[in-house]
Amino acid sequence: MKKLITSIALLAAVNTFGQNDPYIGIIPAPVSVHKTSDIFKWDVATAIDNKTNDTALAGLLKSAVKGFGASSKNSGRIILTNKTTTQLPEEGYELRITSTEVIVAGTNTGIFYGIQTLFRMAQGAATYDAAFSLPGCDITDYPRFAYRGLHLDVARHFFPVPVVKQYLDLMASYKLNRFHWHLTDDQGWRIEIKKYPKLTQIGSRRAESKVGNFAKEYDGMYDNTPYGGFYTREEIKEVVAYAAQKHITVIPEIEMPGHALAALSAYPELSCDANKTYHAATTWGVFEDVYCPSETTFHFLEDVLTEVMELFPGKYIHIGGDECPKDAWKKSAFCQQLIKDKKLKDENGLQSYFVARIEKFVNSKGHSIIGWDEILDGGVAPNATIMSWRGEEGGIAAAKQQHNVIMTPGSGGLYFDHAQSKSKQEPLCIGGYAPLSKTYAYDPVPAALNADQRKYIMGVQANLWSEYVTTPDKVFFMVLPRMLALSETAWSPAANKDFTDFSENRLPWQLAQLDAKGYNYRVPEAYGAPGDTILKGGEFTFKMESPVHGAVIHYTIDGYDPKETDLAYTRPVKVTVPKGQKRTFKTIVITPSGHRSNITTAVLSNE
Ligand code: TNX
């Protein structure tokens, strides 16, 4: 009996990825995959032969199979080696799976990614039980871009360390390697600074938060609930170390000269009018009170950045630079005098002076700055990397000026705070429209650049601004599954991208894994389900496919919202509508863990 159960378990675990899928379920699609008919059984008896100096890599493999430890001569082995058969880019790897051996070869980072590929090929279980099977193949793989970023705004809403770690787990699973941590903004200062304790004592708190968004029905509505949170230095170190284990570099963002209200609430002397009282903002948007370009401010920022650079060993420090209104500087006699003294053209020149001065300081400590594309206005600091968010124009201009560029345009489906569909069933968000297909279609290399200029495109990033993201579950709902589309754009060769294969063949397997791991995510509607529309006719056949492997599509034709108690889709559904009548065909997808898609509604009219 025991044997029978084992063989059933193995059978269930054999990889049955779509025959037509050239990438065996893997996201992001590897550079090249040759499938064979071999099957490697990975179980508790599989030996691991780690020829690298990185013991963590073997640990990673062991964590995948429950009860791991025993090894026997009869079962296969997994070999990790730094010796590759061809010369590969830094993060690349080779993966060869036969019925007796799995060889993962590359640098230690490359092997780390090769192991992620093994995990992505595995079936839907969270921790793979006693055994699972891997399809025979030969894979050569390396990233298209060195910078593969995901951003998280913890200023508008705060997410504690365990949530950040889950975010990093996801990033590593999909081969993203730069975590842009937006740590300060008008609504809260979230990083402890030893020298300026009031930043967190005062600046991390706001009196209340706006209810709803800027739609009319929410005018003047606040929640009357104090809000706050910050990371201690120890917590920051913990996150940086955790990220490093996952081959992710953390890029901290300290906003300046705008988005500074939380800092001004703690230290009003950093503003252009120290007699005013400042409070961390309770609503969203852009605020007129910003840092004054005074010696007091530069002194303060240099101190803050010094502590930040101690905590974050990575090369890049993000200094913000976006959305800095010039009203306060226009009103300030000090700023006007400074413009004259420094022979600057105007307030934009003053912003350039501000950023260049900070850049010089950061460079002197061996680090480099990244800034949002507004830092181009009035002249860009000599060594700055530009993050192009207001479309691609900033990135194009910067590349032409031989500055490194990271593409993250809202118009390219990379603003994960935007809505994932046009349905009213989407949760509250800032607006916009960034469905999975749009994120997927984005290409970070603008046609406007010639071959030389293209070299300055370091990569791509998506951003999760959190004005309307109040809970960890919503964080994951907003980034999943769009993050997987980002991962393919950032990693895979453009020629390997194919939205149908990605969404219909591979995504269902990946979503099944995420479902089993307990992540919240946006469940796509069933493929083939008619969307919000009126269809004319008397006979209809709906052929549908589940967007999550193992999920069930339920449907109704009586106008009620479908639930688990309604008919489950097993074969194409035929609906007959008599002459002169109508039916309403509704569908929902319910996943094994109980997550639900939006309900689709189509009116079938034979009137
Ligand atoms: C613009 S993107 C901002 C953020 C907002 C975001 C909302 C950028 C550099 N600045 O402050 O949160 O829009 O989508």
PDB file of C-alpha atoms and ligand atoms in Angstrom, residues 156 259 322-323 372 389 415 417 430 465 467, ligand 1:
ATOM      1  CA  ARG A 156       2.965  56.204   2.617  1.00  0.00           C
ATOM      2  CA  HIS A 259       8.855  65.084  -0.499  1.00  0.00           C
ATOM      3  CA  ASP A 322      11.262  64.179  -8.129  1.00  0.00           C
ATOM      4  CA  GLU A 323       8.346  66.552  -7.785  1.00  0.00           C
ATOM      5  CA  TRP A 372      14.292  60.457 -10.691  1.00  0.00           C
ATOM      6  CA  TRP A 389       9.465  57.558 -14.723  1.00  0.00           C
ATOM      7  CA  TYR A 415       3.466  51.468 -11.992  1.00  0.00           C
ATOM      8  CA  ASP A 417      -0.124  51.072  -8.014  1.00  0.00           C
ATOM      9  CA  ILE A 430      -4.680  55.550  -7.621  1.00  0.00           C
ATOM     10  CA  TRP A 465       3.745  53.330  -4.460  1.00  0.00           C
ATOM     11  CA  GLU A 467      -0.773  55.563  -0.977  1.00  0.00           C
TER      12      GLU A 467
HETATM   13  C1  TNX B   1       4.643  59.974  -8.527  1.00  0.00           C
HETATM   14  S1  TNX B   1       7.061  58.348  -9.392  1.00  0.00           S
HETATM   15  C2  TNX B   1       5.583  59.935  -7.516  1.00  0.00           C
HETATM   16  C3  TNX B   1       5.236  59.342  -6.211  1.00  0.00           C
HETATM   17  C4  TNX B   1       3.797  58.911  -6.166  1.00  0.00           C
HETATM   18  C5  TNX B   1       3.434  58.246  -7.470  1.00  0.00           C
HETATM   19  C6  TNX B   1       2.070  57.667  -7.512  1.00  0.00           C
HETATM   20  C7  TNX B   1       7.666  59.480  -8.528  1.00  0.00           C
HETATM   21  C8  TNX B   1       9.082  59.676  -8.689  1.00  0.00           C
HETATM   22  N1  TNX B   1       6.897  60.245  -7.719  1.00  0.00           N
HETATM   23  O1  TNX B   1       5.539  60.238  -5.182  1.00  0.00           O
HETATM   24  O2  TNX B   1       3.635  58.025  -5.102  1.00  0.00           O
HETATM   25  O3  TNX B   1       3.559  59.192  -8.513  1.00  0.00           O
HETATM   26  O4  TNX B   1       1.860  56.891  -8.664  1.00  0.00           O
END
